[in-house]
mmCIF file of C-alpha atoms in Angstrom:
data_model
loop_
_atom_site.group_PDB
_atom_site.id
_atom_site.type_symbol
_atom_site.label_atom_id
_atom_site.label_comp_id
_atom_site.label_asym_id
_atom_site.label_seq_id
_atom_site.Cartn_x
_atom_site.Cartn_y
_atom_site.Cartn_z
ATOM 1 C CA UNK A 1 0.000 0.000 0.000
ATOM 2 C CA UNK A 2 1.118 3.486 -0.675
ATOM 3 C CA UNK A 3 2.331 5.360 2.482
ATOM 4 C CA UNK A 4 2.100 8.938 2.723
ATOM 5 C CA UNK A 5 3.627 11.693 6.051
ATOM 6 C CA UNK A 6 1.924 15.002 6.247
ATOM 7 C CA UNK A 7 3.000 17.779 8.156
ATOM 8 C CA UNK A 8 2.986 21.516 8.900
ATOM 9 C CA UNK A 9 5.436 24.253 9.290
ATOM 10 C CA UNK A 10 2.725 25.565 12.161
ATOM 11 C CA UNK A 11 2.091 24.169 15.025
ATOM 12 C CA UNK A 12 -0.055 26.412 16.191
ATOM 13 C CA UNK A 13 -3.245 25.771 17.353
ATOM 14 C CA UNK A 14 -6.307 26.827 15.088
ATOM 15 C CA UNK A 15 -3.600 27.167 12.406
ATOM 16 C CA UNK A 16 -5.311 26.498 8.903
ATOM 17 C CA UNK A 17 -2.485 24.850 7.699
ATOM 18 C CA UNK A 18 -2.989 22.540 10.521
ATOM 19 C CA UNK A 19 -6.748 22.159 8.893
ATOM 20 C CA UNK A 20 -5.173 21.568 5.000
ATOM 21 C CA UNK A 21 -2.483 18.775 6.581
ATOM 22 C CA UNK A 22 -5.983 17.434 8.107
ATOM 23 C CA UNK A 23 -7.510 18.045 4.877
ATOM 24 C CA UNK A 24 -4.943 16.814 2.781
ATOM 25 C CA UNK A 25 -4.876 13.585 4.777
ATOM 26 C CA UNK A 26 -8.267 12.752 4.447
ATOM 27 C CA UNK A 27 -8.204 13.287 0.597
ATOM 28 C CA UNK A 28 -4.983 10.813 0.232
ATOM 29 C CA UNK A 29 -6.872 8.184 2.333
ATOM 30 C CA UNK A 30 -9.735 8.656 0.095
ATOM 31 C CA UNK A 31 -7.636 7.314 -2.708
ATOM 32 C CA UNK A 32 -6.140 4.279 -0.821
ATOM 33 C CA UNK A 33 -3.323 5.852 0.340
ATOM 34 C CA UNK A 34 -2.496 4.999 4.308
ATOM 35 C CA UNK A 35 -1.443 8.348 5.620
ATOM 36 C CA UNK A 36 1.077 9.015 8.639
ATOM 37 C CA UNK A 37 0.181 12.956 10.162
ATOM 38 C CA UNK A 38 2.917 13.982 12.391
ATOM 39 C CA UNK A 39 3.588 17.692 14.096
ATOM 40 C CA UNK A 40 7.171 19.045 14.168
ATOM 41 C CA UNK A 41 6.783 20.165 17.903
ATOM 42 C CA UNK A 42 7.106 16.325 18.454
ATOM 43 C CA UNK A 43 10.574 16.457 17.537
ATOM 44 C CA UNK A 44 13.494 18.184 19.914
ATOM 45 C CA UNK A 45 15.406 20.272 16.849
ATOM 46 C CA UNK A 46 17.797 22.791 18.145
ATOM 47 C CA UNK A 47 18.519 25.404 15.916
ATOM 48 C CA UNK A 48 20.629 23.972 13.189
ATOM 49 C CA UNK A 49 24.456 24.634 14.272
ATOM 50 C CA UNK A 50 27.360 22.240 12.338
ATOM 51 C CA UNK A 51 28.908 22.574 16.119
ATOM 52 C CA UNK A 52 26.596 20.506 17.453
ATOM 53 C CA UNK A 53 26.650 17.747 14.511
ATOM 54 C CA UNK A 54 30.110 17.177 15.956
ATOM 55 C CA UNK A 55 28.921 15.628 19.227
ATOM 56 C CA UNK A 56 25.924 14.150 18.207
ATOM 57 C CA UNK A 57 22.994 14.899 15.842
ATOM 58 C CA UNK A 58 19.765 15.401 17.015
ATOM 59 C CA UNK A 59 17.640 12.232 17.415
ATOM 60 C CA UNK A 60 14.745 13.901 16.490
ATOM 61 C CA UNK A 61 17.046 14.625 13.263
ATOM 62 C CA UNK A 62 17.545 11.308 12.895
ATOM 63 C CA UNK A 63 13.678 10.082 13.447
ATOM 64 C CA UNK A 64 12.589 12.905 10.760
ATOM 65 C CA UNK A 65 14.822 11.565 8.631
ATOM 66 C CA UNK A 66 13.595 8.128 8.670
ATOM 67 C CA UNK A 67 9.576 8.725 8.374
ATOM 68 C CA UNK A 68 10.543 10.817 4.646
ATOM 69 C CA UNK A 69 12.922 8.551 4.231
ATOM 70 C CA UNK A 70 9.711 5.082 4.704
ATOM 71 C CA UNK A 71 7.337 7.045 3.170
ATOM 72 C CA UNK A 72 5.673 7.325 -0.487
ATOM 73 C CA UNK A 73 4.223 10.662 -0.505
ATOM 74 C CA UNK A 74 5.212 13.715 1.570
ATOM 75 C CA UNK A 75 3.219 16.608 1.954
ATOM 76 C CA UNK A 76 3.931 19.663 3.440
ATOM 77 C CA UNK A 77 1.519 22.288 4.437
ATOM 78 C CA UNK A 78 2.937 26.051 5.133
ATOM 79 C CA UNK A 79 2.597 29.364 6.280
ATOM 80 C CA UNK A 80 4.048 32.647 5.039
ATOM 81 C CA UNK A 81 5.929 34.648 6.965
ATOM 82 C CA UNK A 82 7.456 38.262 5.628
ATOM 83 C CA UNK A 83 6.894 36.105 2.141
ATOM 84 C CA UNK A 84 9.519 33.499 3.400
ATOM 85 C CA UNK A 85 9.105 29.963 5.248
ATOM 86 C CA UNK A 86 8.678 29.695 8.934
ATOM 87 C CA UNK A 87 11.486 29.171 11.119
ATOM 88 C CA UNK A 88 9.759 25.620 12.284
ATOM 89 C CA UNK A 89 10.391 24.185 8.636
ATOM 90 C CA UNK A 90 13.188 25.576 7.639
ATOM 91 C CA UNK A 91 15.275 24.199 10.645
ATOM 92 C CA UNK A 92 13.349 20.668 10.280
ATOM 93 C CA UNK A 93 14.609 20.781 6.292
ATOM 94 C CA UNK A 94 17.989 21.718 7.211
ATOM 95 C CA UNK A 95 18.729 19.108 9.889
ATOM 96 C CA UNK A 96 16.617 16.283 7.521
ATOM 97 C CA UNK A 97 18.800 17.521 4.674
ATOM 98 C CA UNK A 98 22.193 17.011 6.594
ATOM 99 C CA UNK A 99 21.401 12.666 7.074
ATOM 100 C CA UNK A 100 22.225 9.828 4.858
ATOM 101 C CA UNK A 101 20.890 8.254 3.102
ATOM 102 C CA UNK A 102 19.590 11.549 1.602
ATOM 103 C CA UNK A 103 15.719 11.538 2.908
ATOM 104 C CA UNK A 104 14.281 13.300 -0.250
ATOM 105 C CA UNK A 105 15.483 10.523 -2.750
ATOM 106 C CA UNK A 106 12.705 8.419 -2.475
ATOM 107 C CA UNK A 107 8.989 10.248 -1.977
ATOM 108 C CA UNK A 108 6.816 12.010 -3.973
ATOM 109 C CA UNK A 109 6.115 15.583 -2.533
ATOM 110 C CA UNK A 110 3.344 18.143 -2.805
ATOM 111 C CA UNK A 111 3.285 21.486 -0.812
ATOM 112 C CA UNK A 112 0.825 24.000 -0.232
ATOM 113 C CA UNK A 113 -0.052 26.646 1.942
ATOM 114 C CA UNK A 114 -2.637 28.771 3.468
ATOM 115 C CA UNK A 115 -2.732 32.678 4.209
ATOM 116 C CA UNK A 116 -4.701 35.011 5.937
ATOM 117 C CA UNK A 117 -3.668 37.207 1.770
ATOM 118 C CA UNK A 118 -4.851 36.959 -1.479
ATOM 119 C CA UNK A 119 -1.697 35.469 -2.824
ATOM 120 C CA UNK A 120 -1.838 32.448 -0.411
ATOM 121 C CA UNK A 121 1.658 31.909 0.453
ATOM 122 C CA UNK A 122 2.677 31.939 -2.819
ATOM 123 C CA UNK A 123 5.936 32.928 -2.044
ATOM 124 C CA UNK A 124 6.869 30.515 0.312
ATOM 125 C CA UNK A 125 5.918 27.980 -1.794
ATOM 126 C CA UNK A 126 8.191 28.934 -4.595
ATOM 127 C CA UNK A 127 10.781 28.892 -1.393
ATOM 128 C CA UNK A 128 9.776 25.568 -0.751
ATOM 129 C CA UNK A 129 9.906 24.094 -4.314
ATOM 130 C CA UNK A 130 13.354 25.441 -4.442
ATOM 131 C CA UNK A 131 14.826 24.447 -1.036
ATOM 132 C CA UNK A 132 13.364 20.998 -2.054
ATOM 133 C CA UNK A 133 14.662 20.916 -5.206
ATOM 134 C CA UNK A 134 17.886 21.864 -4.268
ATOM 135 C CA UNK A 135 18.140 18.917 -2.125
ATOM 136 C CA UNK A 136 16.761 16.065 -4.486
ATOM 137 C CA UNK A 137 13.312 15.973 -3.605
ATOM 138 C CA UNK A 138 10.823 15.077 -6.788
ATOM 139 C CA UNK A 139 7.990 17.824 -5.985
ATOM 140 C CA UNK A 140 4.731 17.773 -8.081
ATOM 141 C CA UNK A 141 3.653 20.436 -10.568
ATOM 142 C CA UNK A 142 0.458 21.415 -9.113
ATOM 143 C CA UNK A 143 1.220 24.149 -5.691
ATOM 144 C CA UNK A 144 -2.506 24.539 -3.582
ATOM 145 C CA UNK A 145 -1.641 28.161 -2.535
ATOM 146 C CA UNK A 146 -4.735 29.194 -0.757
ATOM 147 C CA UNK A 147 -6.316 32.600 0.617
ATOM 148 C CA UNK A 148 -7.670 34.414 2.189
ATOM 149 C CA UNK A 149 -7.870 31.861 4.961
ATOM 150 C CA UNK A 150 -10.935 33.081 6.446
ATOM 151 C CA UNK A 151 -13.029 32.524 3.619
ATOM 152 C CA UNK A 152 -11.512 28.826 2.578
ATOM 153 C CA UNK A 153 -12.877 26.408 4.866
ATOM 154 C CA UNK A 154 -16.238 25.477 5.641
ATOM 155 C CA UNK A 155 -17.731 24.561 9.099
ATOM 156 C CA UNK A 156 -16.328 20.888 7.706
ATOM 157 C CA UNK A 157 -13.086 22.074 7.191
ATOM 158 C CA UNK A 158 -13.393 21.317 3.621
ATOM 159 C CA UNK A 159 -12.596 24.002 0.963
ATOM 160 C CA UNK A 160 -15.194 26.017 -0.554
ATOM 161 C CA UNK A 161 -13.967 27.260 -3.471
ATOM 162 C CA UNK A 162 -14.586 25.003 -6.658
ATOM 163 C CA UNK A 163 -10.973 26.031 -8.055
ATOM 164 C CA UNK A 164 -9.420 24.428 -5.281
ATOM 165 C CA UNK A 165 -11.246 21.280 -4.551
ATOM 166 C CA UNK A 166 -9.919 20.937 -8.384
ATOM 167 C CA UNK A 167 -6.624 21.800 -7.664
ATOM 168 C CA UNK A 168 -6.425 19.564 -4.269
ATOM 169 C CA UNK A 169 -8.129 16.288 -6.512
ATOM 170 C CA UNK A 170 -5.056 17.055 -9.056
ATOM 171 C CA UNK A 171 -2.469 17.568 -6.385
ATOM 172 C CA UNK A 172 -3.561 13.976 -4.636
ATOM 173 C CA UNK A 173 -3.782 12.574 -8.624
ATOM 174 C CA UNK A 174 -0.253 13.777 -9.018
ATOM 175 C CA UNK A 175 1.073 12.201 -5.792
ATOM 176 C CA UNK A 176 -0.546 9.162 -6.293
ATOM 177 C CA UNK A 177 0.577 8.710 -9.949
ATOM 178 C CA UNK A 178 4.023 10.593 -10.386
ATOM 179 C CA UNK A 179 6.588 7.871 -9.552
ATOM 180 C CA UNK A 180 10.490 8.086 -8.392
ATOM 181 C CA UNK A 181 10.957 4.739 -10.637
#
């Protein structure tokens, strides 16, 4: 069966990117897909210093490493800060990125965001795609950059907008379909 992790670069609570990881989730186990949702806070990740790589890497390092590393699909769900990538995910990225086997050799990833602006993290997600990139990671065409976040969810948590609910069914089509082979 195909495996999937989702995650969030917010942990906070309420956070709609916490509600499109949820989202996303229940849309990949619609299609078969057995689905792993885990929260960064679970993991003790110092800042990212090569000093302390030297003693001894982090073990959440080392666990974060392994779930991307034993899944099929990852997707990552993120806010926007000052148009850049939270803090949370970019430290998680770097210490993943620093382990070997390399973790992003072997999934499928999709990203996507939601903001409280019309451009719906858009630029984040173009920092994602890169960072990702950069680092060997296979990342789909199809970007879910949603907002404003006030008016995307209904009282279900699903998304109202028709554009999207098309854009999410080609996002969980791509990630189901596009293969590392």
């Amino acid at each position: 069966m195909t495996t999937a992790l989702t995650l969030s670069g917010s942990i906070r609570q309420g956070s709609h990117n916490l509600k499109l990881q949820a989202h996303m989730g229940r849309q990949l186990e619609a299609a078969g897909v057995s689905v792993n949702a885990i929260n960064l806070g679970d993991f003790n990740l110092p800042i990212f210093n090569e000093d302390l790589e030297a003693d001894a890497v982090p073990q959440g390092a080392v666990a974060l490493a392994e779930l991307w590393r034993s899944h099929d699909i990852v997707f990552i769900a993120t806010p926007e800060y000052n148009g850049g990538l939270p803090p949370l995910l970019v430290n998680a990225i770097t210490w993943v990125s620093r382990q070997r086997p390399s973790p992003f050799r072997h999934a499928v990833f999709g990203i996507g965001g939601v903001s409280s602006g019309k451009y719906g993290t858009i630029w984040s997600l173009s920092h994602l795609r890169e960072s990702l990139t950069k680092v060997g990671a296979l990342v789909v065409p199809t970007l879910l950059g949603i907002g404003p976040a006030e008016e995307a969810f209904d009282a279900q948590q699903n998304f109202v907008e028709p554009a999207i609910v098309r854009k999410v069914d080609q996002m969980v089509h791509e990630l189901t379909h596009f293969s590392r082979g």
